[in-house]
């Protein structure tokens, strides 16, 4: 079946602009995560959605970052007033509700802020 | 704060066995994961430990000791394709939804 998809695959934007990244999870996966991975760094947890529960936003680095998940499926991560330090690969992952550890990752969006 | 430590790099030869260690300090513990990430690709799930002991899956095994805050990933019969970064991650916190990843161990397998 289809895996997790993300778009765009690459995004170059000017400092100060807003960007929106999209994630389509695997059908039937109720849990969805966003991560950020900078060069030479580990994966940084950003936000977690589970069904209709309130999302866990504890990883969002600033109020310029927000995410939503509509209809329990597609999710968008929005970064407002982008800064150069926002440059990274943004990864989305999804999993079944009862398979806590087994996350399936999308290919990521490489964001470059110039 | 939350912290995960794992070696930055390791090298091994084809056919050998390698053990990648991971230590963690987190406020609460709900499970430990290992992921494999080839250069330029997304991570792929390898294993998940929630109870103490060894979980075996083919050539890969993962061990957990919650009292010691310690895990290892054991790779047997190494192949060139095993050259990748191996990420240790811990789920913690009351709801168990917060996650912290280590920076990864880059394993290079030579012939």
Coordinates of N, CA and C in Angstrom, one line a residue:
Chain A
X1 N 0.8 -1.2 0.0 CA 0.0 0.0 0.0 C 0.9 1.2 0.0
X2 N 0.2 2.4 -0.2 CA 1.0 3.7 -0.2 C 1.5 4.0 1.1
X3 N 2.7 4.5 1.1 CA 3.4 5.0 2.3 C 3.0 6.4 2.7
X4 N 3.8 6.9 3.6 CA 3.6 8.3 4.0 C 4.1 9.2 2.9
X5 N 3.4 10.2 2.5 CA 3.9 11.1 1.5 C 4.0 12.5 2.0
X6 N 4.9 13.3 1.5 CA 5.1 14.7 2.0 C 5.4 15.5 0.7
X7 N 4.9 16.8 0.8 CA 5.1 17.7 -0.2 C 5.3 19.1 0.3
X8 N 6.1 20.0 -0.3 CA 7.0 19.6 -1.4 C 8.2 18.8 -0.9
X9 N 8.9 18.2 -1.9 CA 10.1 17.5 -1.4 C 11.3 18.5 -1.1
X10 N 11.3 19.6 -1.8 CA 12.3 20.6 -1.5 C 11.6 22.0 -1.5
X11 N 12.0 22.9 -0.6 CA 11.4 24.2 -0.6 C 12.5 25.2 -0.3
X12 N 12.7 26.2 -1.1 CA 13.6 27.3 -0.9 C 12.8 28.5 -0.7
X13 N 13.0 29.2 0.4 CA 12.3 30.4 0.7 C 13.2 31.5 1.3
X14 N 12.7 32.7 1.1 CA 13.5 33.8 1.7 C 13.1 34.1 3.2
X15 N 14.1 34.5 3.9 CA 13.9 34.8 5.3 C 12.7 35.7 5.5
X16 N 11.9 35.4 6.4 CA 10.7 36.3 6.7 C 9.4 35.8 6.1
X17 N 9.5 34.9 5.1 CA 8.3 34.4 4.4 C 7.7 33.3 5.2
X18 N 6.5 33.0 5.0 CA 5.8 31.9 5.6 C 5.9 30.7 4.7
X19 N 5.9 29.4 5.3 CA 5.9 28.2 4.4 C 4.9 27.2 5.0
X20 N 4.4 26.4 4.2 CA 3.5 25.4 4.6 C 3.9 24.1 4.0
X21 N 4.1 23.1 4.9 CA 4.5 21.7 4.5 C 3.4 20.8 4.7
X22 N 3.2 19.8 3.8 CA 2.1 18.9 3.9 C 2.5 17.5 4.1
X23 N 1.7 16.7 4.8 CA 1.9 15.3 5.1 C 0.6 14.5 4.9
X24 N 0.7 13.4 4.1 CA -0.4 12.5 3.9 C 0.0 11.2 4.6
X25 N -0.6 10.9 5.7 CA -0.2 9.6 6.4 C -0.7 8.4 5.7
X26 N -0.3 7.2 6.2 CA -0.8 6.0 5.7 C -2.3 5.9 6.1
X27 N -3.1 5.4 5.2 CA -4.5 5.3 5.5 C -4.8 4.4 6.7
X28 N -5.6 4.9 7.6 CA -5.9 4.1 8.8 C -5.0 4.4 10.0
X29 N -3.9 5.1 9.8 CA -3.0 5.4 10.9 C -3.6 6.6 11.6
X30 N -3.9 6.4 12.9 CA -4.5 7.5 13.6 C -3.5 8.5 14.3
X31 N -2.2 8.0 14.4 CA -1.2 8.8 15.0 C -0.3 9.4 14.0
X32 N 0.1 10.7 14.2 CA 0.9 11.4 13.2 C 1.9 12.3 14.0
X33 N 3.2 12.2 13.5 CA 4.2 13.0 14.2 C 4.9 13.9 13.1
X34 N 5.4 15.1 13.6 CA 6.3 15.9 12.8 C 7.6 16.0 13.6
X35 N 8.7 15.8 12.8 CA 10.1 15.9 13.3 C 10.9 16.9 12.4
X36 N 12.0 17.4 13.0 CA 12.9 18.2 12.2 C 14.3 17.6 12.4
X37 N 15.0 17.5 11.3 CA 16.4 16.9 11.4 C 17.4 17.9 10.7
X38 N 18.2 18.5 11.5 CA 19.3 19.4 10.9 C 20.5 18.6 10.7
X39 N 21.4 19.1 9.8 CA 22.6 18.4 9.4 C 23.4 18.0 10.6
X40 N 23.7 16.7 10.8 CA 24.6 16.3 11.9 C 23.9 16.2 13.2
X41 N 22.6 16.5 13.2 CA 21.8 16.4 14.4 C 20.8 15.3 14.4
X42 N 20.3 14.9 15.6 CA 19.3 13.9 15.7 C 18.0 14.4 15.3
X43 N 17.0 13.6 15.2 CA 15.6 13.9 15.0 C 15.1 14.7 16.2
X44 N 14.5 15.8 15.9 CA 13.9 16.7 16.9 C 12.4 16.6 16.8
X45 N 11.8 16.1 17.9 CA 10.3 15.9 17.9 C 9.7 17.3 17.9
X46 N 8.6 17.5 17.1 CA 7.9 18.8 17.0 C 6.5 18.7 17.6
X47 N 5.7 17.8 17.1 CA 4.3 17.7 17.5 C 3.7 16.4 17.2
X48 N 2.7 16.0 17.9 CA 2.1 14.7 17.8 C 0.6 14.8 17.8
X49 N -0.1 14.1 16.9 CA -1.5 14.1 16.8 C -2.0 12.6 17.0
X50 N -3.0 12.4 17.8 CA -3.6 11.1 17.9 C -5.1 11.3 17.8
X51 N -5.7 10.8 16.8 CA -7.2 10.9 16.6 C -7.7 12.3 16.8
X52 N -8.7 12.3 17.6 CA -9.4 13.6 17.9 C -8.9 14.2 19.2
X53 N -7.8 13.6 19.8 CA -7.3 14.2 21.1 C -6.5 15.5 20.8
X54 N -6.4 16.3 21.8 CA -5.6 17.5 21.7 C -4.2 17.1 21.4
X55 N -3.5 17.8 20.4 CA -2.2 17.4 20.0 C -1.2 17.7 21.1
X56 N -0.1 17.0 21.1 CA 1.1 17.3 22.0 C 2.0 18.2 21.3
X57 N 2.0 19.5 21.7 CA 2.8 20.5 21.0 C 4.1 20.8 21.7
X58 N 4.5 19.9 22.6 CA 5.6 20.3 23.5 C 6.9 20.4 22.8
X59 N 7.1 19.9 21.6 CA 8.3 20.1 20.8 C 8.5 21.3 19.9
X60 N 7.4 22.0 19.7 CA 7.5 23.2 18.8 C 8.4 24.2 19.4
X61 N 9.4 24.6 18.6 CA 10.5 25.4 19.1 C 10.1 26.9 19.4
X62 N 9.1 27.4 18.7 CA 8.6 28.8 19.0 C 7.2 28.9 18.5
X63 N 6.6 30.1 18.8 CA 5.2 30.3 18.3 C 5.1 30.6 16.9
X64 N 6.3 30.6 16.2 CA 6.2 30.7 14.7 C 5.8 29.4 14.0
X65 N 5.9 28.3 14.8 CA 5.6 27.0 14.3 C 4.2 26.6 14.7
X66 N 3.4 26.1 13.8 CA 2.1 25.5 14.2 C 1.8 24.4 13.2
X67 N 0.8 23.6 13.6 CA 0.4 22.4 12.8 C -1.0 22.1 13.0
X68 N -1.6 21.6 12.0 CA -3.0 21.2 12.2 C -3.2 19.9 11.4
X69 N -4.2 19.2 11.8 CA -4.6 17.9 11.1 C -6.0 17.9 10.9
X70 N -6.4 17.9 9.6 CA -7.8 18.0 9.3 C -8.4 16.7 9.0
X71 N -9.6 16.4 9.6 CA -10.3 15.2 9.3 C -9.5 13.9 9.8
X72 N -8.6 14.1 10.7 CA -7.8 13.0 11.2 C -6.9 12.4 10.1
X73 N -6.6 13.1 9.1 CA -5.8 12.5 8.0 C -4.6 13.5 7.7
X74 N -4.8 14.3 6.7 CA -3.7 15.1 6.2 C -3.3 16.2 7.3
X75 N -2.0 16.4 7.3 CA -1.5 17.4 8.3 C -0.7 18.4 7.6
X76 N -0.8 19.7 8.0 CA 0.1 20.7 7.5 C 0.9 21.3 8.7
X77 N 2.2 21.6 8.4 CA 3.0 22.3 9.4 C 3.3 23.6 8.8
X78 N 3.0 24.7 9.5 CA 3.3 26.0 9.0 C 4.3 26.7 9.8
X79 N 5.3 27.3 9.1 CA 6.3 28.1 9.8 C 6.2 29.5 9.3
X80 N 5.9 30.4 10.2 CA 5.7 31.8 9.9 C 7.1 32.6 10.1
X81 N 7.2 33.6 9.3 CA 8.4 34.5 9.4 C 9.7 33.6 9.5
X82 N 9.9 32.8 8.5 CA 11.0 31.9 8.5 C 12.4 32.5 8.8
X83 N 13.2 31.8 9.5 CA 14.6 32.2 9.9 C 15.5 31.2 9.3
X84 N 16.8 31.6 9.1 CA 17.8 30.7 8.5 C 18.0 29.5 9.4
X85 N 17.8 29.6 10.7 CA 18.0 28.4 11.5 C 16.8 27.4 11.4
X86 N 15.8 27.8 10.6 CA 14.7 26.9 10.4 C 15.1 25.9 9.3
X87 N 16.2 26.1 8.6 CA 16.6 25.3 7.5 C 16.9 23.9 8.0
X88 N 16.2 22.9 7.5 CA 16.4 21.5 8.0 C 15.5 20.6 7.1
X89 N 15.6 19.3 7.3 CA 14.6 18.4 6.7 C 13.5 18.1 7.7
X90 N 12.3 18.3 7.3 CA 11.1 18.1 8.1 C 10.5 16.8 7.7
X91 N 10.4 15.9 8.7 CA 9.9 14.6 8.5 C 8.6 14.4 9.2
X92 N 7.7 13.7 8.5 CA 6.4 13.3 9.1 C 6.4 11.8 9.2
X93 N 5.8 11.3 10.3 CA 5.6 9.8 10.5 C 4.2 9.5 11.0
X94 N 3.8 8.3 10.6 CA 2.5 7.9 11.1 C 2.5 6.5 11.7
X95 N 1.6 6.1 12.4 CA 1.5 4.8 13.0 C 0.1 4.4 13.3
X96 N -0.1 3.1 13.5 CA -1.4 2.6 14.0 C -1.5 3.0 15.5
X97 N -2.7 3.1 16.0 CA -2.9 3.6 17.3 C -2.3 2.6 18.4
X98 N -2.4 1.3 18.1 CA -1.9 0.3 19.1 C -0.5 -0.2 18.8
X99 N 0.2 0.4 17.9 CA 1.6 0.0 17.6 C 2.5 1.2 18.0
X100 N 2.7 1.4 19.3 CA 3.3 2.6 19.8 C 4.6 2.9 19.2
X101 N 5.5 1.8 19.0 CA 6.8 2.1 18.6 C 7.0 2.1 17.1
X102 N 6.1 1.6 16.3 CA 6.4 1.3 14.9 C 5.9 2.5 14.1
X103 N 6.8 3.5 13.9 CA 6.4 4.6 13.1 C 6.9 4.5 11.6
X104 N 6.1 4.9 10.7 CA 6.5 4.9 9.3 C 6.7 6.4 8.9
X105 N 7.9 6.6 8.3 CA 8.3 8.0 8.0 C 8.1 8.3 6.5
X106 N 7.8 9.5 6.2 CA 7.7 10.0 4.9 C 9.1 10.4 4.4
X107 N 9.3 10.7 3.2 CA 10.6 11.1 2.6 C 11.1 12.4 3.1
X108 N 10.3 13.2 3.7 CA 10.8 14.5 4.2 C 10.6 15.6 3.2
X109 N 10.6 16.9 3.8 CA 10.7 18.1 3.0 C 12.0 18.8 3.4
X110 N 12.9 19.1 2.4 CA 14.1 19.8 2.7 C 13.8 21.3 2.6
X111 N 13.9 22.0 3.7 CA 13.6 23.4 3.7 C 14.9 24.2 3.8
X112 N 15.1 25.1 2.9 CA 16.2 26.0 2.9 C 15.8 27.4 2.9
X113 N 16.2 28.1 4.0 CA 15.8 29.5 4.1 C 17.0 30.4 3.8
X114 N 16.9 31.2 2.8 CA 18.1 32.1 2.4 C 18.0 33.5 2.9
Chain B
X1 N 16.7 17.7 32.4 CA 16.3 17.6 31.0 C 16.3 16.2 30.5
X2 N 15.9 16.0 29.2 CA 15.9 14.7 28.6 C 17.2 14.6 27.8
X3 N 17.8 13.4 27.8 CA 19.1 13.2 27.2 C 19.2 11.7 26.7
X4 N 19.8 11.6 25.5 CA 20.1 10.2 25.0 C 21.5 10.3 24.5
X5 N 22.3 9.3 24.8 CA 23.7 9.3 24.4 C 24.0 8.0 23.6
X6 N 24.6 8.1 22.5 CA 25.1 6.9 21.7 C 26.4 7.3 21.0
X7 N 27.2 6.3 20.7 CA 28.5 6.7 20.0 C 28.2 7.3 18.7
X8 N 29.1 8.2 18.3 CA 28.9 8.9 17.0 C 29.2 8.0 15.8
X9 N 30.3 7.2 15.9 CA 30.7 6.4 14.8 C 31.2 5.0 15.2
X10 N 31.0 4.0 14.4 CA 31.5 2.7 14.6 C 31.9 2.1 13.3
X11 N 32.9 1.3 13.3 CA 33.3 0.6 12.1 C 33.3 -0.9 12.4
X12 N 33.1 -1.7 11.3 CA 33.1 -3.2 11.5 C 33.3 -3.8 10.1
X13 N 33.6 -5.1 10.0 CA 33.8 -5.8 8.8 C 32.6 -6.7 8.5
X14 N 32.5 -7.0 7.2 CA 31.4 -7.9 6.8 C 31.5 -9.2 7.6
X15 N 30.3 -9.7 7.9 CA 30.3 -11.0 8.6 C 30.4 -10.9 10.1
X16 N 30.9 -9.8 10.6 CA 31.1 -9.6 12.0 C 29.8 -9.3 12.8
X17 N 30.0 -9.1 14.1 CA 28.9 -8.7 15.0 C 29.2 -7.4 15.6
X18 N 28.3 -6.5 15.7 CA 28.5 -5.2 16.3 C 27.4 -4.8 17.3
X19 N 27.8 -4.2 18.4 CA 26.8 -3.8 19.4 C 26.8 -2.3 19.5
X20 N 25.7 -1.6 19.3 CA 25.6 -0.2 19.4 C 24.9 0.1 20.7
X21 N 25.5 0.9 21.6 CA 24.9 1.2 22.9 C 24.2 2.5 22.9
X22 N 23.2 2.5 23.8 CA 22.4 3.8 24.0 C 22.1 3.9 25.5
X23 N 22.4 5.1 26.0 CA 22.0 5.4 27.4 C 21.1 6.6 27.4
X24 N 20.1 6.6 28.3 CA 19.1 7.6 28.3 C 18.8 8.1 29.7
X25 N 18.4 9.4 29.9 CA 17.9 9.9 31.1 C 16.7 10.7 30.7
X26 N 15.5 10.3 31.1 CA 14.3 10.9 30.7 C 13.3 11.0 31.9
X27 N 12.4 11.9 31.9 CA 11.4 12.0 33.0 C 10.3 11.1 32.6
X28 N 10.3 9.9 33.0 CA 9.4 8.9 32.7 C 9.9 8.1 31.5
X29 N 9.3 6.9 31.3 CA 9.7 6.1 30.2 C 8.5 5.2 29.8
X30 N 8.3 5.2 28.5 CA 7.2 4.5 27.9 C 7.7 3.5 26.8
X31 N 8.9 3.6 26.4 CA 9.4 2.6 25.4 C 10.6 3.1 24.7
X32 N 11.4 2.2 24.2 CA 12.6 2.6 23.5 C 12.6 2.0 22.1
X33 N 13.0 2.8 21.1 CA 13.0 2.4 19.7 C 14.3 2.5 19.1
X34 N 14.6 1.6 18.1 CA 15.7 1.7 17.2 C 15.3 1.9 15.8
X35 N 15.9 2.8 15.1 CA 15.6 3.1 13.7 C 16.9 3.0 12.9
X36 N 16.8 2.6 11.7 CA 17.9 2.7 10.7 C 17.7 3.8 9.7
X37 N 18.7 4.6 9.4 CA 18.6 5.6 8.5 C 19.8 5.6 7.5
X38 N 19.5 5.3 6.2 CA 20.5 5.4 5.2 C 20.7 6.8 4.8
X39 N 21.8 7.2 4.4 CA 22.1 8.6 4.0 C 21.1 9.1 3.0
X40 N 20.5 10.2 3.3 CA 19.6 10.9 2.4 C 18.2 10.2 2.4
X41 N 18.0 9.3 3.3 CA 16.7 8.6 3.3 C 16.0 8.9 4.7
X42 N 14.7 8.5 4.7 CA 14.0 8.6 6.0 C 14.3 7.4 6.9
X43 N 14.2 7.6 8.2 CA 14.4 6.4 9.1 C 13.4 5.3 8.9
X44 N 13.8 4.1 9.1 CA 12.9 2.9 9.0 C 13.0 2.2 10.4
X45 N 11.8 1.7 10.8 CA 11.7 1.1 12.1 C 12.5 -0.2 12.2
X46 N 13.2 -0.4 13.3 CA 13.9 -1.7 13.5 C 13.3 -2.5 14.6
X47 N 13.2 -1.8 15.8 CA 12.7 -2.6 17.0 C 12.1 -1.6 18.0
X48 N 11.4 -2.2 19.0 CA 10.7 -1.5 20.0 C 10.8 -2.3 21.3
X49 N 11.3 -1.8 22.4 CA 11.4 -2.4 23.7 C 10.6 -1.6 24.7
X50 N 9.8 -2.3 25.4 CA 9.1 -1.6 26.5 C 9.4 -2.3 27.9
X51 N 9.7 -3.6 27.8 CA 10.1 -4.4 29.0 C 11.6 -4.7 28.9
X52 N 12.1 -5.0 30.1 CA 13.5 -5.4 30.2 C 13.7 -6.7 29.4
X53 N 14.9 -6.9 28.8 CA 15.2 -8.1 28.1 C 15.6 -7.9 26.7
X54 N 15.7 -9.0 26.0 CA 16.2 -9.0 24.6 C 15.0 -9.3 23.7
X55 N 15.0 -8.5 22.6 CA 14.0 -8.8 21.5 C 14.8 -9.1 20.3
X56 N 14.5 -10.3 19.7 CA 15.3 -10.7 18.6 C 14.4 -10.7 17.3
X57 N 15.0 -10.2 16.2 CA 14.3 -10.1 15.0 C 15.3 -10.3 13.9
X58 N 15.5 -11.6 13.5 CA 16.4 -11.9 12.4 C 17.8 -11.6 12.8
X59 N 18.5 -10.9 12.0 CA 19.9 -10.5 12.3 C 20.1 -9.4 13.4
X60 N 19.0 -8.8 13.7 CA 19.0 -7.7 14.6 C 18.3 -8.1 15.9
X61 N 18.9 -7.6 17.0 CA 18.4 -7.8 18.4 C 18.5 -6.5 19.1
X62 N 17.6 -6.3 20.0 CA 17.7 -5.1 20.9 C 17.4 -5.5 22.3
X63 N 18.2 -4.9 23.2 CA 18.2 -5.2 24.6 C 17.8 -3.9 25.4
X64 N 17.1 -4.1 26.5 CA 16.7 -3.0 27.3 C 16.9 -3.3 28.8
X65 N 17.5 -2.4 29.5 CA 17.5 -2.4 31.0 C 17.0 -1.1 31.5
X66 N 15.7 -1.1 32.0 CA 15.1 0.2 32.4 C 15.8 0.7 33.7
X67 N 16.2 -0.2 34.6 CA 16.8 0.3 35.8 C 18.2 1.0 35.5
X68 N 18.8 0.6 34.5 CA 20.1 1.2 34.1 C 20.0 2.3 33.1
X69 N 18.8 2.5 32.5 CA 18.7 3.5 31.5 C 19.6 3.1 30.3
X70 N 19.5 1.9 29.9 CA 20.5 1.4 28.9 C 19.8 0.4 27.9
X71 N 20.3 0.6 26.7 CA 19.8 -0.3 25.6 C 21.0 -0.6 24.7
X72 N 20.9 -1.7 24.0 CA 21.9 -1.9 22.9 C 21.2 -2.5 21.7
X73 N 21.7 -2.3 20.5 CA 21.3 -2.9 19.3 C 22.4 -3.8 18.8
X74 N 22.1 -5.0 18.6 CA 23.1 -6.0 18.2 C 22.8 -6.4 16.7
X75 N 23.8 -6.2 15.9 CA 23.7 -6.6 14.5 C 24.6 -7.8 14.2
X76 N 24.1 -8.9 13.7 CA 24.9 -10.1 13.4 C 25.1 -10.2 11.9
X77 N 26.1 -11.0 11.6 CA 26.4 -11.3 10.2 C 26.3 -10.0 9.3
X78 N 27.1 -9.1 9.7 CA 27.0 -7.8 9.0 C 27.2 -7.9 7.5
X79 N 26.4 -7.0 6.8 CA 26.5 -6.9 5.4 C 26.8 -5.5 5.0
X80 N 27.3 -5.3 3.8 CA 27.6 -3.9 3.4 C 26.4 -3.0 3.5
X81 N 25.2 -3.5 3.2 CA 24.0 -2.7 3.2 C 23.6 -2.2 4.6
X82 N 24.3 -2.8 5.6 CA 24.0 -2.3 7.0 C 24.7 -1.0 7.3
X83 N 25.5 -0.6 6.4 CA 26.2 0.8 6.6 C 25.1 1.8 6.6
X84 N 24.9 2.5 7.7 CA 23.8 3.4 7.9 C 24.0 4.1 9.3
X85 N 23.1 5.0 9.5 CA 23.0 5.6 10.9 C 21.9 4.9 11.7
X86 N 22.2 4.6 12.9 CA 21.3 3.9 13.8 C 20.8 4.8 14.9
X87 N 19.5 5.1 15.0 CA 19.0 6.1 15.9 C 18.3 5.4 17.1
X88 N 18.6 5.8 18.3 CA 18.0 5.3 19.5 C 17.0 6.4 19.9
X89 N 15.8 6.0 20.3 CA 14.8 7.0 20.6 C 14.0 6.5 21.8
X90 N 13.6 7.4 22.7 CA 12.8 7.1 23.9 C 11.5 7.9 23.9
X91 N 10.4 7.2 24.2 CA 9.1 7.8 24.4 C 9.0 8.0 25.9
X92 N 8.7 9.2 26.4 CA 8.6 9.6 27.8 C 7.4 10.5 28.1
X93 N 7.3 10.9 29.3 CA 6.3 11.8 29.7 C 5.0 11.1 30.1
X94 N 4.1 11.8 30.7 CA 2.9 11.3 31.2 C 2.1 10.6 30.1
X95 N 1.9 11.3 29.1 CA 1.0 10.7 28.0 C 1.8 9.8 27.1
X96 N 3.1 9.8 27.2 CA 3.9 8.9 26.4 C 4.0 9.3 25.0
X97 N 3.7 10.5 24.7 CA 3.7 11.0 23.3 C 5.0 11.8 23.0
X98 N 5.6 12.3 24.0 CA 6.9 13.1 23.7 C 8.0 12.1 23.4
X99 N 8.8 12.5 22.5 CA 9.9 11.6 22.0 C 11.2 12.3 21.9
X100 N 12.3 11.6 22.3 CA 13.6 12.2 22.1 C 14.4 11.2 21.4
X101 N 15.2 11.7 20.4 CA 16.0 10.8 19.6 C 17.5 11.2 19.9
X102 N 18.3 10.1 19.9 CA 19.8 10.3 20.0 C 20.2 10.9 18.6
X103 N 21.5 11.3 18.6 CA 22.0 11.9 17.3 C 22.4 10.8 16.3
X104 N 22.3 9.6 16.7 CA 22.6 8.5 15.8 C 24.0 8.0 15.8
X105 N 24.2 6.8 15.5 CA 25.5 6.2 15.4 C 25.7 5.8 14.0
X106 N 26.7 6.3 13.3 CA 27.0 6.0 11.9 C 27.9 4.8 11.9
X107 N 27.4 3.7 11.3 CA 28.1 2.4 11.2 C 28.6 2.3 9.8
X108 N 29.9 2.0 9.7 CA 30.5 1.7 8.4 C 31.0 0.3 8.3
X109 N 30.5 -0.4 7.4 CA 30.8 -1.8 7.2 C 31.7 -2.0 6.0
X110 N 32.9 -2.6 6.2 CA 33.9 -2.7 5.1 C 34.1 -4.2 4.8
X111 N 34.5 -4.4 3.6 CA 34.7 -5.8 3.2 C 36.1 -6.3 3.6

